[in-house]
Amino acid sequence: MVDLLPDDGRQHLVVIGNGMAGARAVEEILERGGAERFRITMFGDEPYGNYNRIMLSHVLAGEDAEEIYLNPLGWYADNDITLYAGVRVVRIDRFSRKVFANDGTILGYDKLIIATGSRTFFPPMDGMWVDDKTLTPGVFGFRTLDDTNAMLEYAQEHRRAVVIGGGLLGLEAAYGLQQHGLEVHVVQSGPVLMNQQLDEEAGAILRRVVERLGITVHLGKRTTAVRSAGTVSGVLFGDGSSIDCDMVVLTAGIRPNVGLGVVSGLTVERAIVTDDQMRAVDDPDIYAVGECAQHRGEVYGLVAPLWEQATVLADHITGADPKAAYHGSRIATKLKVAGVDLASMGLKHPEKEDDEFVRFSEPRRGVYKSVVIRDGKLVGATLLGDVGKVAFLTQSFDRGLPLPEERVELLFELAGPSGEQGAAEMDDSVQVCNCNGVSKGDLVACVRNGTRSVSGVMAATRAGKGCGACKGLVCDIVDWATGGDVEVDVSAGWYVPSIPMDKPTLMAACRERGLRSVSAVFSELAPDGEDAGSKMALASLLKVLWNDEYVDERDARFINDRVHANIQRDGTFSVVPQIKGGVTNAEQLRRIADVADKYAIPMIKITGGQRIDLLGVRKEDLPGVWADLDMPSGYAYGKSFRTVKTCVGTDFCRFGLGDSTGLGRDMEQRYQGLDSPAKMKLAVAGCPRNCSEALVKDVGVVAVGEDRWEVYVGGAAGASVRKGDLLATVTGRDTALRLCGTFMQYYRENARWLERTYDFVPRVGLDELKALLVDDRDGIVAGLDERMQVATDAYRDPWREGREPVTSGQFANSLPLVPLPRVPVRNGSVASNGGLPAAAAPFASGAGTADRTESGA
Ligand SMILES: Cc1cc2nc3c(=O)[nH]c(=O)nc-3n(C[C@H](O)[C@H](O)[C@H](O)COP(=O)(O)OP(=O)(O)OC[C@H]3O[C@@H](n4cnc5c(N)ncnc54)[C@H](O)[C@@H]3O)c2cc1C
Ligand code: SF4
């Protein structure tokens, strides 16, 4: 039992649920100066920072999961928020005003926000569960990042999936799985796909579009059972038919997580009942927001309403506007389903005799449009496949505007408003980007404040950064707001948004003026002064420029760089000692084993880069672990040179044509720890059989015999997969070593912040790189090599800071440590429930037992 938070005069605000509504409410509170009024503690039973749940569909379709974080773990630390990530609140005692968590934590609160969202609904069905907590292997929900990762992993080994539920989520799941080569069937119990948004005719058109993608649709089929023999082998339907499959995804509805509200005596109907200030009707100090809240009888399942709720909540709780009131949301939805544009609002077909119904359908092109008009006002609209009129219709729907006499103008651009005029006529309050809650007024204000390019406005407001369905409209509005004078985005070429210079110009300016620290760069070169979002990128650039003369300011570092280890989802760290070329010895292994015993390291893992990863190290133990290991850092955490993977080459392999191990170790010795715009993974293979996968590394070297080496650049085999481009075939190991360095230095000096080589190489172009780095067309190679030499000479093992901390608090723990809830301690075996504590079960979605750690090695 712990309640160790200091009493500093501020009220204690506890937030249960670290999802889209909870985190947004906290952002809004901070924006209103809430940090002065509240100490903030958040509990989230997902072991991550807050991410954009909408983007899970994109992740399932193969996009990078790292891109979806809205508030990464560092954000909480930076905003002085205590986050219990991976910890579930199991009880609220409203009388003693305390929350109880499943890790034993008990905290008092002054104000409480419940933002627990929803979970997948698993209809009662034979064969779905192994026991009351464990789904049959092969059955998944689609709600969380863990669900998504579990599906992705399972999809690699399996061929045929059935998605139960033909709504938005079902189609997104089907599309995502199909991208991984699975045969996918969507099963819908009713007669229409997306029946909440579409009528029969539109649904039939969508069905054709979906089937054209190669997804089979089964309508009017009620699934009664999952067939399994240990794992899923099929699904059975009420009509006696069945489909063989090895994977089943449930997308047939969601249920609000209201268990906490029920057990703490709050009024719960379909969700926690709130007043217009988003407070529970029974308790003025408890607020509910998002999908777990019921307001005036409505429970919403989309993000747009929760942005409005979060704003009202923040206005009220901070006192910024005590009269703020939420009056409900009119839902006009814009979606991109399986790559198809869809917009829907209000009624999908006429309900009264006098209702006008105008529709157009062109099944061959997958286009359907309809409007429902009552008493001269728009009360419903559906646009499928062509959403060109969405701005105008949304406006008419929201405002009850008079409609054109020629009703057909509601569906087509005739003499009616063009896209631009549509933008002009929209009211400022109309929500343009549903995913991120951005209104036309926000976009216009952004333009008025001086941002005149589309990408600048998108970056500043986040509009268009969700499902992407609103991008066209954002362009129209920016175009209109700038009076047709949209700036070609010069800032797209700037290295950081706060300084109007591309990278080479900025480097030259820093060199000329001797600017060695981030603050010095801001004060001399940034017109508007310091900008938090630019700090890390500038720090990286200055390190490349000044090496050991760089003046380090710790606030310009990611948490990983501050403590030279990779933060894990529970707030502990992973430690990867340097093992050059992946070659170790008994003495090192013995030391690693001793350290693992001494510090009770919960997991030791061999990484994809052939290194040994000690996972679950407490921050305050880092100096001790490093001292006892007595090995240099393996750089598994930074934006820097990482590892060189090698095969056994000529030492042991009968096919070996070159000493890959030796070259790999030399490379790691020479280039260890070099800072760079993004991580750099390398490999050397002893022959074209390529056992160390050199063709899919940032830099890969392959021996081809007679001391000749091929040097590949720009390869990747992560979320993006790209075969590297052959930069040159050179003779002599030293030449290969040097050419790798020349390329890496050019990349360090010219790549954008966080631009991996797989983007950089195609952007610059292989021919250009060959001309610059191999033919030395512009005479830059000697300079690059010289600067690389200075950089390698300046190498200093960062783990030495274990002995000489830079600040007294460098290794003090600031994040609460929690037992690793989903990273099972595996002594050669896998925990059957994924390590999920039993206490978490009552409200758990129950789906997926995937574990995920980011070793970064
Ligand atoms: C795949 C997918 C695609 C979607 N696409 C769209 C779309 O295109 N457009 C759209 O508008 N909406 C979309 N949505 C819906 C949208 O994501 C939700 O409306 C939104 O996330 C709701 O936010 P929330 O904070 O209420 O709930 P959530 O985002 O679910 O957050 C709730 C959080 O609380 C945590 N929690 C629950 N109980 C506890 C507890 N007792 N203790 C601690 N933590 C707890 C949960 O683990 C979760 O992290 C999509 C949803 C999914 C799953
Ligand atoms: S890449 Fe060639 S040399 Fe290296 S291990 Fe494989 S077969 Fe042997």
Tab-separated table of C-alpha atoms in Angstrom, residues 7-194:
chain	number	residue	atom	x	y	z
A	7	ASP	CA	1.796	17.355	-0.682
A	8	ASP	CA	2.936	20.430	-2.568
A	9	GLY	CA	-0.248	22.394	-2.196
A	10	ARG	CA	-1.675	21.256	-5.518
A	11	GLN	CA	-4.727	19.033	-5.780
A	12	HIS	CA	-4.156	15.468	-6.883
A	13	LEU	CA	-5.820	14.622	-10.188
A	14	VAL	CA	-5.940	10.911	-10.982
A	15	VAL	CA	-6.847	9.771	-14.486
A	16	ILE	CA	-7.886	6.163	-15.064
A	17	GLY	CA	-7.324	5.236	-18.682
A	18	ASN	CA	-4.456	6.488	-20.795
A	19	GLY	CA	-6.219	6.231	-24.157
A	20	MET	CA	-7.334	8.854	-26.620
A	21	ALA	CA	-9.878	10.556	-24.343
A	22	GLY	CA	-7.884	10.393	-21.098
A	23	ALA	CA	-4.679	11.721	-22.618
A	24	ARG	CA	-6.519	14.386	-24.618
A	25	ALA	CA	-8.300	15.582	-21.483
A	26	VAL	CA	-4.916	15.883	-19.747
A	27	GLU	CA	-3.436	17.756	-22.719
A	28	GLU	CA	-6.347	20.190	-22.608
A	29	ILE	CA	-5.927	20.589	-18.841
A	30	LEU	CA	-2.207	21.327	-19.224
A	31	GLU	CA	-2.988	23.850	-21.946
A	32	ARG	CA	-5.160	25.720	-19.453
A	33	GLY	CA	-2.345	25.895	-16.894
A	34	GLY	CA	-3.633	22.812	-15.066
A	35	ALA	CA	-0.136	21.805	-13.937
A	36	GLU	CA	-0.168	24.674	-11.462
A	37	ARG	CA	-3.387	23.458	-9.970
A	38	PHE	CA	-2.950	19.676	-10.141
A	39	ARG	CA	-0.359	16.972	-9.548
A	40	ILE	CA	-1.381	14.529	-12.253
A	41	THR	CA	-1.208	10.754	-12.063
A	42	MET	CA	-2.400	8.538	-14.914
A	43	PHE	CA	-3.120	4.824	-14.910
A	44	GLY	CA	-3.261	2.981	-18.205
A	45	ASP	CA	-3.514	-0.749	-18.372
A	46	GLU	CA	-1.845	-0.789	-21.747
A	47	PRO	CA	1.899	-0.702	-21.149
A	48	TYR	CA	2.603	2.189	-23.541
A	49	GLY	CA	2.214	5.894	-23.861
A	50	ASN	CA	-0.999	7.073	-25.502
A	51	TYR	CA	-1.307	6.140	-29.153
A	52	ASN	CA	-3.729	6.898	-31.970
A	53	ARG	CA	-6.050	3.906	-31.858
A	54	ILE	CA	-7.493	4.828	-35.254
A	55	MET	CA	-4.111	4.116	-36.783
A	56	LEU	CA	-4.166	0.475	-35.656
A	57	SER	CA	-5.796	-0.309	-38.992
A	58	HIS	CA	-2.733	1.135	-40.701
A	59	VAL	CA	-0.392	-0.817	-38.430
A	60	LEU	CA	-2.281	-3.997	-39.226
A	61	ALA	CA	-1.872	-3.200	-42.909
A	62	GLY	CA	1.909	-3.037	-42.393
A	63	GLU	CA	2.732	0.540	-41.387
A	64	ASP	CA	5.248	1.344	-38.688
A	65	ALA	CA	3.770	1.101	-35.177
A	66	GLU	CA	6.278	3.655	-33.921
A	67	GLU	CA	4.488	6.293	-35.975
A	68	ILE	CA	1.234	6.094	-34.059
A	69	TYR	CA	2.290	7.402	-30.658
A	70	LEU	CA	0.607	10.666	-29.711
A	71	ASN	CA	2.260	10.862	-26.298
A	72	PRO	CA	5.332	8.659	-25.974
A	73	LEU	CA	6.589	7.730	-22.481
A	74	GLY	CA	8.996	10.680	-22.430
A	75	TRP	CA	6.047	13.108	-22.772
A	76	TYR	CA	4.729	12.141	-19.349
A	77	ALA	CA	8.124	12.619	-17.719
A	78	ASP	CA	8.577	15.933	-19.524
A	79	ASN	CA	5.195	17.168	-18.264
A	80	ASP	CA	5.730	15.947	-14.726
A	81	ILE	CA	2.930	13.400	-14.995
A	82	THR	CA	3.314	10.198	-13.051
A	83	LEU	CA	2.277	7.398	-15.370
A	84	TYR	CA	1.495	3.911	-14.212
A	85	ALA	CA	1.794	2.206	-17.588
A	86	GLY	CA	0.577	-1.379	-17.688
A	87	VAL	CA	-1.297	-0.947	-14.395
A	88	ARG	CA	-5.031	-1.411	-14.054
A	89	VAL	CA	-7.179	0.344	-11.486
A	90	VAL	CA	-9.471	-2.264	-9.966
A	91	ARG	CA	-11.450	-0.287	-7.417
A	92	ILE	CA	-12.448	3.237	-6.493
A	93	ASP	CA	-13.392	4.035	-2.919
A	94	ARG	CA	-15.418	7.214	-3.238
A	95	PHE	CA	-15.761	7.681	0.506
A	96	SER	CA	-12.054	7.656	1.354
A	97	ARG	CA	-11.377	9.081	-2.173
A	98	LYS	CA	-8.812	6.478	-3.118
A	99	VAL	CA	-8.074	4.335	-6.168
A	100	PHE	CA	-6.697	0.796	-5.871
A	101	ALA	CA	-4.569	-0.695	-8.621
A	102	ASN	CA	-3.739	-4.278	-9.455
A	103	ASP	CA	-0.058	-3.800	-8.540
A	104	GLY	CA	-0.988	-2.907	-4.965
A	105	THR	CA	-0.773	0.856	-5.456
A	106	ILE	CA	-3.331	2.876	-3.523
A	107	LEU	CA	-3.558	6.599	-4.207
A	108	GLY	CA	-5.766	9.320	-2.810
A	109	TYR	CA	-7.387	11.755	-5.212
A	110	ASP	CA	-9.035	15.148	-5.090
A	111	LYS	CA	-10.421	14.892	-8.615
A	112	LEU	CA	-10.799	11.749	-10.674
A	113	ILE	CA	-11.289	11.264	-14.407
A	114	ILE	CA	-12.527	7.912	-15.680
A	115	ALA	CA	-11.542	7.394	-19.315
A	116	THR	CA	-11.524	3.645	-19.600
A	117	GLY	CA	-12.898	3.416	-23.162
A	118	SER	CA	-14.359	0.195	-24.508
A	119	ARG	CA	-13.313	-3.374	-25.140
A	120	THR	CA	-14.068	-5.862	-27.885
A	121	PHE	CA	-17.429	-7.574	-27.532
A	122	PHE	CA	-17.077	-11.343	-27.741
A	123	PRO	CA	-20.558	-12.772	-28.311
A	124	PRO	CA	-21.270	-15.989	-26.443
A	125	MET	CA	-20.141	-18.722	-28.786
A	126	ASP	CA	-18.922	-22.275	-28.360
A	127	GLY	CA	-15.213	-22.771	-28.850
A	128	MET	CA	-14.227	-19.104	-28.401
A	129	TRP	CA	-12.549	-19.447	-25.018
A	130	VAL	CA	-10.157	-21.984	-23.535
A	131	ASP	CA	-11.137	-20.826	-20.050
A	132	ASP	CA	-12.815	-17.719	-18.680
A	133	LYS	CA	-9.724	-15.590	-19.338
A	134	THR	CA	-7.999	-17.146	-22.323
A	135	LEU	CA	-9.196	-16.995	-25.890
A	136	THR	CA	-8.725	-20.017	-28.095
A	137	PRO	CA	-5.397	-19.572	-29.903
A	138	GLY	CA	-6.228	-17.986	-33.237
A	139	VAL	CA	-9.152	-15.873	-31.927
A	140	PHE	CA	-8.518	-12.125	-31.685
A	141	GLY	CA	-10.227	-8.868	-30.824
A	142	PHE	CA	-9.193	-5.674	-32.599
A	143	ARG	CA	-8.934	-2.917	-30.063
A	144	THR	CA	-5.374	-2.506	-28.838
A	145	LEU	CA	-1.813	-2.405	-30.051
A	146	ASP	CA	-1.280	-5.772	-28.390
A	147	ASP	CA	-4.257	-7.194	-30.303
A	148	THR	CA	-2.769	-5.834	-33.513
A	149	ASN	CA	0.716	-7.142	-32.854
A	150	ALA	CA	-0.674	-10.523	-31.872
A	151	MET	CA	-2.632	-10.681	-35.154
A	152	LEU	CA	0.401	-9.651	-37.167
A	153	GLU	CA	2.499	-12.354	-35.562
A	154	TYR	CA	-0.154	-15.014	-36.044
A	155	ALA	CA	-0.808	-13.952	-39.627
A	156	GLN	CA	2.773	-14.793	-40.550
A	157	GLU	CA	2.173	-18.471	-39.932
A	158	HIS	CA	-1.435	-18.807	-41.038
A	159	ARG	CA	-3.304	-18.589	-44.277
A	160	ARG	CA	-7.013	-18.103	-43.901
A	161	ALA	CA	-8.868	-15.630	-41.676
A	162	VAL	CA	-12.529	-15.073	-40.922
A	163	VAL	CA	-13.524	-11.626	-39.680
A	164	ILE	CA	-16.830	-11.676	-37.827
A	165	GLY	CA	-18.549	-8.301	-38.196
A	166	GLY	CA	-18.833	-6.276	-41.392
A	167	GLY	CA	-18.674	-2.767	-39.965
A	168	LEU	CA	-15.839	-0.251	-40.110
A	169	LEU	CA	-13.547	-2.263	-37.868
A	170	GLY	CA	-14.265	-5.547	-39.624
A	171	LEU	CA	-13.467	-4.164	-43.058
A	172	GLU	CA	-10.318	-2.500	-41.782
A	173	ALA	CA	-9.217	-5.750	-40.149
A	174	ALA	CA	-9.969	-7.702	-43.319
A	175	TYR	CA	-8.070	-5.243	-45.495
A	176	GLY	CA	-5.112	-5.257	-43.104
A	177	LEU	CA	-4.871	-9.043	-42.965
A	178	GLN	CA	-5.213	-9.307	-46.715
A	179	GLN	CA	-2.140	-7.097	-47.095
A	180	HIS	CA	-0.198	-9.936	-45.453
A	181	GLY	CA	-1.308	-12.428	-48.063
A	182	LEU	CA	-4.090	-14.123	-46.118
A	183	GLU	CA	-7.284	-15.332	-47.727
A	184	VAL	CA	-9.887	-13.279	-45.880
A	185	HIS	CA	-13.621	-13.797	-45.375
A	186	VAL	CA	-15.872	-11.160	-43.797
A	187	VAL	CA	-19.002	-12.501	-42.163
A	188	GLN	CA	-21.914	-10.201	-41.387
A	189	SER	CA	-25.072	-11.438	-39.655
A	190	GLY	CA	-27.260	-8.773	-41.283
A	191	PRO	CA	-27.892	-8.208	-45.000
A	192	VAL	CA	-25.745	-5.051	-45.390
A	193	LEU	CA	-22.084	-4.190	-44.888
A	194	MET	CA	-21.519	-1.196	-42.599
